[in-house]
Amino acid sequence: MSDVRAQLLAAEIERYHEAALRMADAARDVIQSLRRTGVSVTRKPDNSLVTNTDFAVEQRLRELIAADYPTHGIVGEEYPPANADSPFQWILDPIDGTEEFARGIPTYGSIIALHFRNQPLVGVIDHGALSLRVHGAFGLGAWRGKRRIALADAPHAALNGGDSIVICARHNFTRHSNDDRHFDRITRSYPNHRIFRSCYGHTLAITGNVDAMVEYGNRVWDLAASRVLTEEAGGKYVTVQEIDVPGIGLICGAVFGKQATVDKIIELLAA
Amino acid sequence: MSDVRAQLLAAEIERYHEAALRMADAARDVIQSLRRTGVSVTRKPDNSLVTNTDFAVEQRLRELIAADYPTHGIVGEEYPPANADSPFQWILDPIDGTEEFARGIPTYGSIIALHFRNQPLVGVIDHGALSLRVHGAFGLGAWRGKRRIALADAPHAALNGGDSIVICARHNFTRHSNDDRHFDRITRSYPNHRIFRSCYGHTLAITGNVDAMVEYGNRVWDLAASRVLTEEAGGKYVTVQEIDVPGIGLICGAVFGKQATVDKIIELLAA
């Protein structure tokens, strides 16, 4: 099977990658300036949290995309889609981990991804409060800041035996599906797990600081950057959930990180 | 019942508090300098991780205590107890969250506490990598940096319904006891929990950034600072586990944070 992404020139992909990095800089600036002037919290119709900062960041990113790539599509957490027919789709989660952001816990992040014909081309996860960014693009590698990531060579993260994994909360396994048993199974097999909300766990799995991340019950923007980043880092990414929930949309899940750990978890979930 | 701690003068307690803050500064310095020159990881006989930094921090803290308070007792994670008969006992966890520290995850911390006749007098939890410190002393309040903490006035941390809690991993409920059912019960009742290792979760509960922390399977130094900090912050601290495990020693657990949330969790554990 040929990869549609290989139709594009590396130089074009690199330009998109650079654009995504500028967008991440802009997201950081907006977040920083609103943290100074005041973050206000409200609820969305689905009862989830949103802040003025989520809206302001997405708005800024949309302006940047519209200026540089007016024909490209945009799918973002806070505003309606644009140019849905374009083969290029920017997928944005302006603040992933809004609960953390609103409560002053620094593990939130901005997710910026560009997909081409439904395949992830460029990905950035930016944690401004931790001065941490992972980014990469198809064929161009995955990077932590300026250091290229090589997951295959990374030492085992759990130095005292077993694998070190981050999982999502039980909530994610039950909110849109009945996957409670997976939470039980995983926490029994990997009892020394951690639960960092969403994208900080992704970053840790992509950089190899932990061995794998298990994610269920996500929206598309939550996972939009993680596959290309994991694969470009030399890791493995397996989709374990993809369901269309009426009134909500696509709900997805994935296991990703170092290959050996991912394989073991996939086996466990299938058992 | 009169509190033995009330026998001490406030000025004396304040001196101990200041000494503990100087010790936290020293711990930060040692950690920072070893992160530059190189952290080496080994295993302890019980298979848990330890680094050269754990030893170096505890050694430095012991030197400071011996210089200022040569008759005081010291209980630390890495070295044998000293002056076990003294009514004053410094209890030290030089790096709580050694796994995180060794893997470059910034949520580890140093715990420094002074107990007087088995009651906690002074507590500090210091997260150098997050520029975050909580500290306090009996009768003198609990502080986040220079800001006094008032948990009773803190807004509900979970802005979108329910309580926001941090718990320990399943491991902690099963390692030294058979409290697996509590993990299941808590994760079912609070499905949107987080799991940050040990003292970062404590800090979030003490500052009110989350509503409560549930901790099982701890050693004395893990919890040594948390009761006085929680109570001085205006929160509630309930011991839920205290067992003597042969060959290991005292294993303890506690629920602490905002009173209403703590009461609900205690009820759940008793159900």
Coordinates of C-alpha atoms in Angstrom, one line a residue:
Chain A
M1 CA 0.0 0.0 0.0
S2 CA 1.5 3.3 -1.0
D3 CA 1.4 6.2 1.5
V4 CA -0.5 9.2 0.1
R5 CA 1.8 11.4 2.1
A6 CA 4.7 10.3 -0.1
Q7 CA 3.1 12.3 -3.0
L8 CA 4.2 15.5 -1.3
L9 CA 7.6 17.0 -1.6
A10 CA 9.7 17.0 1.6
A11 CA 10.2 20.8 1.2
E12 CA 6.5 21.4 1.2
I13 CA 6.1 19.2 4.3
E14 CA 8.9 21.2 6.0
R15 CA 7.1 24.4 5.3
Y16 CA 3.9 23.1 7.0
H17 CA 6.1 21.9 9.9
E18 CA 7.5 25.4 10.2
A19 CA 4.1 26.9 10.0
A20 CA 2.9 24.6 12.8
L21 CA 5.8 25.6 15.0
R22 CA 5.0 29.3 14.5
M23 CA 1.4 28.5 15.4
A24 CA 2.6 26.8 18.6
D25 CA 4.7 29.9 19.5
A26 CA 1.5 32.0 18.9
A27 CA -0.5 29.7 21.1
R28 CA 2.0 30.1 23.9
D29 CA 2.0 33.9 23.6
V30 CA -1.8 34.0 23.8
I31 CA -1.9 31.7 26.8
Q32 CA 0.8 33.6 28.6
S33 CA -0.8 37.0 28.1
L34 CA -4.2 35.7 29.2
R35 CA -2.7 34.1 32.3
R36 CA -1.5 37.6 33.2
T37 CA -4.7 39.4 32.4
G38 CA -7.2 36.8 33.7
V39 CA -8.5 33.4 32.8
S40 CA -12.3 33.1 33.0
V41 CA -14.0 29.7 33.1
T42 CA -17.4 28.7 31.7
R43 CA -19.1 25.4 30.8
K44 CA -20.0 24.1 27.4
P45 CA -23.4 22.6 26.6
D46 CA -21.9 19.1 27.2
N47 CA -20.9 20.4 30.7
S48 CA -17.2 20.3 30.0
L49 CA -15.0 23.2 30.9
V50 CA -13.9 25.9 28.6
T51 CA -12.0 29.2 29.2
N52 CA -11.7 32.4 27.4
T53 CA -8.1 31.2 26.6
D54 CA -9.3 28.1 24.7
F55 CA -11.3 30.4 22.4
A56 CA -8.6 33.1 22.1
V57 CA -5.9 30.5 21.2
E58 CA -8.0 28.7 18.6
Q59 CA -9.1 32.1 17.1
R60 CA -5.4 33.1 16.7
L61 CA -4.5 29.8 15.1
R62 CA -7.3 30.1 12.7
E63 CA -6.2 33.6 11.7
L64 CA -2.7 32.3 11.0
I65 CA -4.0 29.3 8.9
A66 CA -6.4 31.6 7.0
A67 CA -3.6 34.0 6.2
D68 CA -1.1 31.4 5.0
Y69 CA -3.3 28.6 3.6
P70 CA -6.8 30.0 2.9
T71 CA -7.9 26.9 1.1
H72 CA -6.9 24.5 3.9
G73 CA -9.6 23.0 6.1
I74 CA -9.7 23.6 9.9
V75 CA -11.2 21.3 12.5
G76 CA -10.9 22.7 16.0
E77 CA -12.4 22.0 19.4
E78 CA -14.1 25.3 19.9
Y79 CA -15.3 26.5 16.5
P80 CA -17.1 25.0 13.5
P81 CA -15.1 23.3 10.8
A82 CA -13.9 25.3 7.7
N83 CA -13.2 24.1 4.2
A84 CA -14.2 20.5 5.0
D85 CA -13.5 19.4 1.4
S86 CA -9.8 20.3 1.4
P87 CA -7.3 17.4 1.3
F88 CA -5.4 19.4 3.9
Q89 CA -7.0 19.7 7.3
W90 CA -5.5 21.5 10.3
I91 CA -6.7 19.9 13.5
L92 CA -6.5 22.0 16.6
D93 CA -7.0 21.5 20.3
P94 CA -6.1 25.0 21.6
I95 CA -5.8 23.8 25.2
D96 CA -5.9 20.1 25.9
G97 CA -6.4 19.6 29.6
T98 CA -8.5 22.6 30.2
E99 CA -9.4 21.3 33.7
E100 CA -5.7 21.3 34.5
F101 CA -5.2 24.8 32.9
A102 CA -8.1 26.2 34.9
R103 CA -6.7 24.8 38.1
G104 CA -3.1 25.9 37.7
I105 CA -1.7 22.4 37.0
P106 CA 1.0 22.8 34.3
T107 CA 0.5 19.6 32.4
Y108 CA -2.0 21.0 29.9
G109 CA -0.9 21.6 26.3
S110 CA -1.8 22.9 22.8
I111 CA -2.2 20.3 20.0
I112 CA -1.7 21.4 16.4
A113 CA -1.8 18.9 13.6
L114 CA -2.0 18.9 9.8
H115 CA -3.6 15.9 8.1
F116 CA -3.4 15.2 4.4
R117 CA -6.1 12.9 2.9
N118 CA -6.8 11.7 6.4
Q119 CA -3.2 10.8 7.2
P120 CA -1.3 12.8 9.8
L121 CA 1.4 14.9 8.2
V122 CA 2.6 17.3 10.9
G123 CA 2.2 17.3 14.7
V124 CA 3.0 19.6 17.5
I125 CA 2.2 19.2 21.2
D126 CA 3.3 22.3 23.2
H127 CA 3.5 22.6 27.0
G128 CA 4.3 26.2 27.5
A129 CA 4.1 26.0 31.3
L130 CA 6.7 23.2 31.3
S131 CA 8.9 24.7 28.5
L132 CA 8.4 21.5 26.7
R133 CA 7.5 20.9 23.0
V134 CA 7.4 17.8 20.8
H135 CA 7.0 18.3 17.1
G136 CA 7.6 16.5 13.9
A137 CA 6.4 15.7 10.4
F138 CA 6.1 12.7 8.1
G139 CA 9.6 11.7 6.9
L140 CA 11.3 14.5 8.8
G141 CA 11.5 12.9 12.3
A142 CA 10.1 13.7 15.7
W143 CA 11.8 16.2 17.9
R144 CA 11.9 17.3 21.5
G145 CA 12.8 20.9 21.1
K146 CA 16.0 20.6 19.0
R147 CA 16.8 17.0 19.9
R148 CA 15.7 14.3 17.5
I149 CA 13.8 11.5 19.3
A150 CA 14.8 7.9 18.7
L151 CA 12.4 5.7 20.6
A152 CA 13.9 2.5 19.4
D153 CA 17.2 3.3 21.1
A154 CA 15.6 4.8 24.3
P155 CA 16.2 2.8 27.4
H156 CA 13.4 1.1 29.2
A157 CA 11.6 3.9 31.2
A158 CA 10.7 1.7 34.2
L159 CA 14.1 1.1 35.7
N160 CA 12.8 -1.1 38.5
G161 CA 11.1 -3.7 36.4
G162 CA 7.9 -3.9 34.4
D163 CA 6.8 -1.2 31.9
S164 CA 6.1 2.4 32.9
I165 CA 2.8 3.5 31.4
V166 CA 0.4 6.4 31.5
I167 CA -3.3 5.7 31.1
C168 CA -6.4 7.8 31.0
A169 CA -8.9 7.9 33.9
R170 CA -11.7 5.3 34.2
H171 CA -14.0 8.1 33.0
N172 CA -12.5 7.8 29.5
F173 CA -13.3 4.1 29.3
T174 CA -16.9 4.6 30.3
R175 CA -18.0 8.0 29.1
H176 CA -18.8 7.0 25.5
S177 CA -18.4 3.2 25.6
N178 CA -18.5 0.3 28.0
D179 CA -14.8 -0.4 28.1
D180 CA -14.6 -0.5 31.9
R181 CA -13.0 -4.0 31.8
H182 CA -10.0 -2.5 29.9
F183 CA -9.4 -0.1 32.7
D184 CA -9.5 -2.9 35.3
R185 CA -7.4 -5.2 33.2
I186 CA -4.7 -2.5 32.5
T187 CA -4.5 -1.3 36.1
R188 CA -4.2 -4.8 37.3
S189 CA -1.5 -5.7 34.8
Y190 CA 0.3 -2.4 35.2
P191 CA -0.5 -1.5 38.8
N192 CA 2.2 1.2 39.0
H193 CA 0.6 3.3 36.2
R194 CA 0.3 7.1 36.2
I195 CA -2.7 9.2 35.1
F196 CA -1.7 12.5 33.6
R197 CA -4.5 14.0 31.6
S198 CA -4.2 13.5 27.9
C199 CA -1.5 15.2 26.0
Y200 CA 1.2 15.3 28.7
G201 CA 0.9 11.5 28.8
H202 CA 1.2 11.6 25.0
T203 CA 4.4 13.7 25.2
L204 CA 5.9 11.3 27.8
A205 CA 5.3 8.3 25.6
I206 CA 6.5 10.1 22.4
T207 CA 9.8 11.2 24.1
G208 CA 10.3 7.8 25.8
N209 CA 10.1 9.1 29.3
V210 CA 7.5 6.4 29.8
D211 CA 7.1 3.2 27.8
A212 CA 3.5 3.7 26.5
M213 CA 0.3 5.7 26.7
V214 CA -3.2 4.1 26.7
E215 CA -5.9 6.5 25.5
Y216 CA -9.7 5.9 25.2
G217 CA -12.7 8.1 24.7
N218 CA -10.9 10.9 22.8
R219 CA -12.1 13.3 20.2
V220 CA -10.1 13.6 17.0
W221 CA -8.2 16.7 18.0
D222 CA -6.9 14.9 21.2
L223 CA -5.0 12.4 19.2
A224 CA -4.4 14.4 16.0
A225 CA -0.7 14.9 16.5
S226 CA 0.2 11.7 18.4
R227 CA 0.4 9.2 15.6
V228 CA 2.8 11.0 13.3
L229 CA 4.9 12.0 16.3
T230 CA 5.1 8.4 17.7
E231 CA 5.8 6.9 14.3
E232 CA 8.4 9.5 13.4
A233 CA 10.0 8.9 16.8
G234 CA 10.4 5.2 15.9
G235 CA 7.6 4.0 18.1
K236 CA 4.4 2.1 17.4
Y237 CA 0.8 3.6 17.3
V238 CA -2.2 1.3 17.3
T239 CA -5.8 2.5 17.1
V240 CA -7.9 0.6 19.6
Q241 CA -11.2 2.5 19.4
E242 CA -13.0 4.3 16.6
I243 CA -16.8 4.7 17.1
D244 CA -19.3 7.2 15.8
V245 CA -21.3 8.4 18.8
P246 CA -24.6 10.1 17.7
G247 CA -24.7 13.8 18.6
I248 CA -21.0 13.8 19.4
G249 CA -19.0 12.4 16.5
L250 CA -16.0 10.2 16.2
I251 CA -14.6 8.9 19.5
C252 CA -11.2 7.3 19.3
G253 CA -8.6 5.5 21.3
A254 CA -5.0 4.4 20.8
V255 CA -2.0 2.7 22.4
F256 CA 1.3 4.2 21.5
G257 CA 5.0 4.3 22.5
K258 CA 7.8 1.8 22.5
Q259 CA 7.0 -1.2 20.3
A260 CA 7.5 -4.0 22.8
T261 CA 5.2 -2.3 25.4
V262 CA 2.6 -1.4 22.9
D263 CA 2.5 -5.0 21.6
K264 CA 2.0 -6.3 25.2
I265 CA -0.8 -3.9 25.9
I266 CA -2.6 -4.7 22.7
E267 CA -2.4 -8.4 23.5
L268 CA -3.8 -7.7 27.0
L269 CA -6.7 -5.7 25.5
A270 CA -7.5 -8.5 23.1
A271 CA -7.4 -11.2 25.8
Chain B
M1 CA -7.2 16.4 74.9
S2 CA -4.5 19.0 75.0
D3 CA -2.1 19.2 72.0
V4 CA 1.5 18.5 73.1
R5 CA 2.6 20.9 70.4
A6 CA 1.0 23.8 72.4
Q7 CA 3.8 23.3 75.0
L8 CA 6.2 24.9 72.6
L9 CA 6.6 28.6 72.1
A10 CA 5.6 30.0 68.7
A11 CA 9.0 31.6 68.3
E12 CA 10.7 28.2 68.7
I13 CA 8.4 26.7 66.2
E14 CA 9.1 29.5 63.8
R15 CA 12.9 28.9 64.1
Y16 CA 12.3 25.2 63.2
H17 CA 10.2 26.3 60.3
E18 CA 12.9 28.6 59.0
A19 CA 15.5 25.8 59.4
A20 CA 13.2 23.5 57.3
L21 CA 13.0 26.2 54.6
R22 CA 16.8 26.5 54.5
M23 CA 17.0 22.7 54.3
A24 CA 14.6 22.8 51.3
D25 CA 16.8 25.4 49.6
A26 CA 19.8 23.2 50.2
A27 CA 18.0 20.1 48.8
R28 CA 17.1 22.1 45.7
D29 CA 20.8 23.2 45.3
V30 CA 22.0 19.6 45.5
I31 CA 19.4 18.4 43.1
Q32 CA 20.2 21.1 40.6
S33 CA 23.9 20.6 40.7
L34 CA 23.6 16.8 40.3
R35 CA 21.2 17.2 37.4
R36 CA 24.0 19.1 35.7
T37 CA 26.8 16.7 36.5
G38 CA 24.9 13.5 36.2
V39 CA 22.3 11.4 37.9
S40 CA 23.1 7.7 38.3
V41 CA 20.3 5.2 39.0
T42 CA 20.6 2.0 41.0
R43 CA 18.2 -0.3 42.8
K44 CA 17.7 -0.9 46.5
P45 CA 17.4 -4.4 48.0
D46 CA 13.6 -4.1 47.8
N47 CA 14.0 -3.4 44.1
S48 CA 12.9 0.2 44.3
L49 CA 14.9 2.9 42.6
V50 CA 17.4 5.1 44.1
T51 CA 19.8 7.7 42.6
N52 CA 23.0 9.2 43.8
T53 CA 20.9 12.4 44.2
D54 CA 18.6 10.8 46.8
F55 CA 21.7 9.9 48.9
A56 CA 23.4 13.3 48.4
V57 CA 20.3 15.3 49.4
E58 CA 19.7 13.3 52.5
Q59 CA 23.3 13.5 53.5
R60 CA 23.3 17.3 53.1
L61 CA 20.1 17.6 55.1
R62 CA 21.5 15.4 57.9
E63 CA 24.6 17.7 58.1
L64 CA 22.4 20.8 58.5
I65 CA 20.4 19.1 61.2
A66 CA 23.4 17.8 63.0
A67 CA 25.0 21.3 63.0
D68 CA 21.9 23.2 64.3
Y69 CA 20.2 20.5 66.4
P70 CA 22.7 17.8 67.3
T71 CA 20.3 16.2 69.8
H72 CA 17.4 15.9 67.4
G73 CA 16.4 12.6 65.9
I74 CA 16.5 11.9 62.2
V75 CA 14.5 9.4 60.2
G76 CA 15.2 9.4 56.5
E77 CA 14.5 7.2 53.6
E78 CA 18.1 6.4 52.7
Y79 CA 20.1 6.2 55.9
P80 CA 19.6 4.6 59.4
P81 CA 17.8 6.6 62.1
A82 CA 19.7 8.8 64.5
N83 CA 18.8 9.9 68.1
A84 CA 15.7 7.8 68.1
D85 CA 14.9 8.8 71.7
S86 CA 14.7 12.5 71.1
P87 CA 11.2 14.1 71.3
F88 CA 12.1 16.0 68.1
Q89 CA 12.4 13.9 65.0
W90 CA 13.2 15.2 61.6
I91 CA 11.6 13.0 58.9
L92 CA 13.1 13.2 55.4
D93 CA 12.3 12.0 52.0
P94 CA 15.1 13.5 50.0
I95 CA 13.4 12.7 46.7
D96 CA 9.8 11.5 46.7
G97 CA 9.0 10.3 43.3
T98 CA 12.4 8.9 42.4
E99 CA 11.0 7.2 39.4
E100 CA 9.8 10.5 38.0
F101 CA 13.1 12.2 38.9
A102 CA 15.1 9.5 37.1
R103 CA 12.8 9.8 34.0
G104 CA 12.8 13.5 33.7
I105 CA 9.2 14.1 34.9
P106 CA 9.1 17.2 37.0
T107 CA 6.5 16.1 39.6
Y108 CA 9.0 14.7 42.1
G109 CA 9.7 16.6 45.4
S110 CA 11.7 16.8 48.6
I111 CA 9.8 16.2 51.8
I112 CA 11.1 17.7 55.1
A113 CA 9.2 17.4 58.3
L114 CA 9.8 17.9 62.0
H115 CA 7.7 15.9 64.5
F116 CA 7.5 16.6 68.2
R117 CA 6.3 13.7 70.4
N118 CA 4.9 12.0 67.3
Q119 CA 2.9 15.1 66.3
P120 CA 3.8 16.9 63.1
L121 CA 5.2 20.4 63.9
V122 CA 6.7 21.6 60.6
G123 CA 6.3 20.5 57.0
V124 CA 7.8 21.4 53.7
I125 CA 7.2 19.8 50.3
D126 CA 9.5 21.3 47.7
H127 CA 9.2 20.8 43.9
G128 CA 12.3 22.5 42.5
A129 CA 11.6 21.6 38.9
L130 CA 8.2 23.3 39.1
S131 CA 9.4 26.3 41.2
L132 CA 6.7 25.3 43.7
R133 CA 6.9 24.9 47.5
V134 CA 4.3 24.4 50.2
H135 CA 5.4 24.9 53.8
G136 CA 4.0 25.6 57.2
A137 CA 4.1 24.9 60.9
F138 CA 1.8 24.2 63.8
G139 CA -0.1 27.4 64.6
L140 CA 1.7 29.4 61.9
G141 CA -0.3 28.6 58.9
A142 CA 0.4 26.8 55.6
W143 CA 1.9 28.7 52.7
R144 CA 2.4 28.3 49.0
G145 CA 5.6 30.3 48.6
K146 CA 4.7 33.6 50.2
R147 CA 0.9 33.2 50.0
R148 CA -1.0 31.8 52.9
I149 CA -3.3 29.0 52.0
A150 CA -7.0 29.0 53.1
L151 CA -8.5 25.8 52.0
A152 CA -11.9 26.6 53.6
D153 CA -12.3 29.6 51.3
A154 CA -10.9 27.8 48.2
P155 CA -13.4 27.3 45.4
H156 CA -14.4 23.8 44.4
A157 CA -11.5 22.6 42.2
A158 CA -13.7 20.5 39.8
L159 CA -15.5 23.3 38.0
N160 CA -17.5 20.9 35.8
G161 CA -19.2 18.9 38.6
G162 CA -18.1 16.3 41.1
D163 CA -14.9 16.5 43.1
S164 CA -11.5 16.6 41.6
I165 CA -9.2 14.1 43.3
V166 CA -5.8 12.7 42.9
I167 CA -5.2 9.1 44.0
C168 CA -2.3 6.7 44.2
A169 CA -1.9 3.8 41.7
R170 CA -3.5 0.4 42.2
H171 CA 0.0 -0.8 43.2
N172 CA -0.2 1.2 46.5
F173 CA -3.4 -0.5 47.4
T174 CA -2.0 -4.0 46.9
R175 CA 1.7 -3.8 47.6
H176 CA 1.5 -4.1 51.4
S177 CA -2.2 -4.9 51.9
N178 CA -5.3 -6.2 50.2
D179 CA -7.1 -2.9 49.6
D180 CA -7.7 -3.5 46.0
R181 CA -11.4 -2.9 46.5
H182 CA -10.8 0.6 47.7
F183 CA -9.0 1.4 44.4
D184 CA -12.0 0.0 42.5
R185 CA -14.5 1.8 44.6
I186 CA -12.7 5.1 44.4
T187 CA -12.1 5.0 40.6
R188 CA -15.8 4.1 40.1
S189 CA -17.1 6.9 42.3
Y190 CA -14.5 9.4 41.0
P191 CA -13.9 8.3 37.5
N192 CA -12.2 11.5 36.4
H193 CA -9.4 11.1 38.9
R194 CA -5.7 11.8 38.2
I195 CA -2.7 9.8 39.4
F196 CA 0.4 12.0 40.1
R197 CA 2.9 10.1 42.1
S198 CA 2.9 10.9 45.8
C199 CA 3.9 14.3 46.9
Y200 CA 2.8 16.4 43.9
G201 CA -0.7 15.1 44.5
H202 CA -0.2 16.1 48.2
T203 CA 0.8 19.6 47.2
L204 CA -2.3 19.9 44.9
A205 CA -4.6 18.8 47.7
I206 CA -2.9 21.2 50.2
T207 CA -3.1 24.2 47.9
G208 CA -6.7 23.4 46.9
N209 CA -5.9 22.9 43.2
V210 CA -7.6 19.6 43.6
D211 CA -10.2 18.7 46.2
A212 CA -8.5 15.8 47.9
M213 CA -5.7 13.2 47.7
V214 CA -6.1 9.5 48.6
E215 CA -2.9 7.8 49.6
Y216 CA -2.3 4.2 50.6
G217 CA 0.8 2.0 51.1
N218 CA 3.1 4.8 52.1
R219 CA 6.2 4.9 54.3
V220 CA 6.3 7.4 57.2
W221 CA 8.4 9.9 55.3
D222 CA 6.0 10.0 52.4
L223 CA 3.3 11.5 54.6
A224 CA 5.4 13.2 57.2
A225 CA 4.7 16.8 56.1
S226 CA 1.2 16.4 54.7
R227 CA -0.9 16.4 57.9
V228 CA 0.4 19.6 59.4
L229 CA 0.3 21.3 56.0
T230 CA -3.3 20.2 55.4
E231 CA -4.5 21.1 58.9
E232 CA -2.8 24.5 58.9
A233 CA -4.3 25.2 55.5
G234 CA -7.7 24.7 57.0
G235 CA -8.3 21.3 55.5
K236 CA -9.0 17.9 56.9
Y237 CA -6.6 14.9 57.2
V238 CA -7.8 11.4 58.1
T239 CA -5.5 8.5 58.6
V240 CA -7.0 5.4 56.8
Q241 CA -4.2 2.9 57.1
E242 CA -1.5 2.2 59.7
I243 CA -0.1 -1.3 59.7
D244 CA 3.2 -2.7 60.8
V245 CA 4.6 -4.9 58.0
P246 CA 7.3 -7.3 59.2
G247 CA 10.6 -6.6 57.7
I248 CA 9.5 -3.2 56.3
G249 CA 8.0 -1.2 59.1
L250 CA 5.0 1.1 59.4
I251 CA 2.8 1.4 56.3
C252 CA 0.3 4.2 56.3
G253 CA -2.4 5.8 54.3
A254 CA -4.5 9.0 54.5
V255 CA -7.2 11.0 52.8
F256 CA -6.7 14.8 53.0
G257 CA -7.8 18.0 51.4
K258 CA -11.1 20.0 51.5
Q259 CA -13.3 18.8 54.3
A260 CA -16.5 18.0 52.4
T261 CA -14.6 15.9 49.8
V262 CA -12.6 14.1 52.5
D263 CA -15.7 13.3 54.4
K264 CA -17.3 11.8 51.3
I265 CA -14.3 9.7 50.5
I266 CA -14.1 8.4 54.1
E267 CA -17.7 7.4 53.9
L268 CA -17.1 5.6 50.6
L269 CA -14.1 3.7 52.1
A270 CA -16.2 2.6 55.0
A271 CA -19.1 1.5 52.9

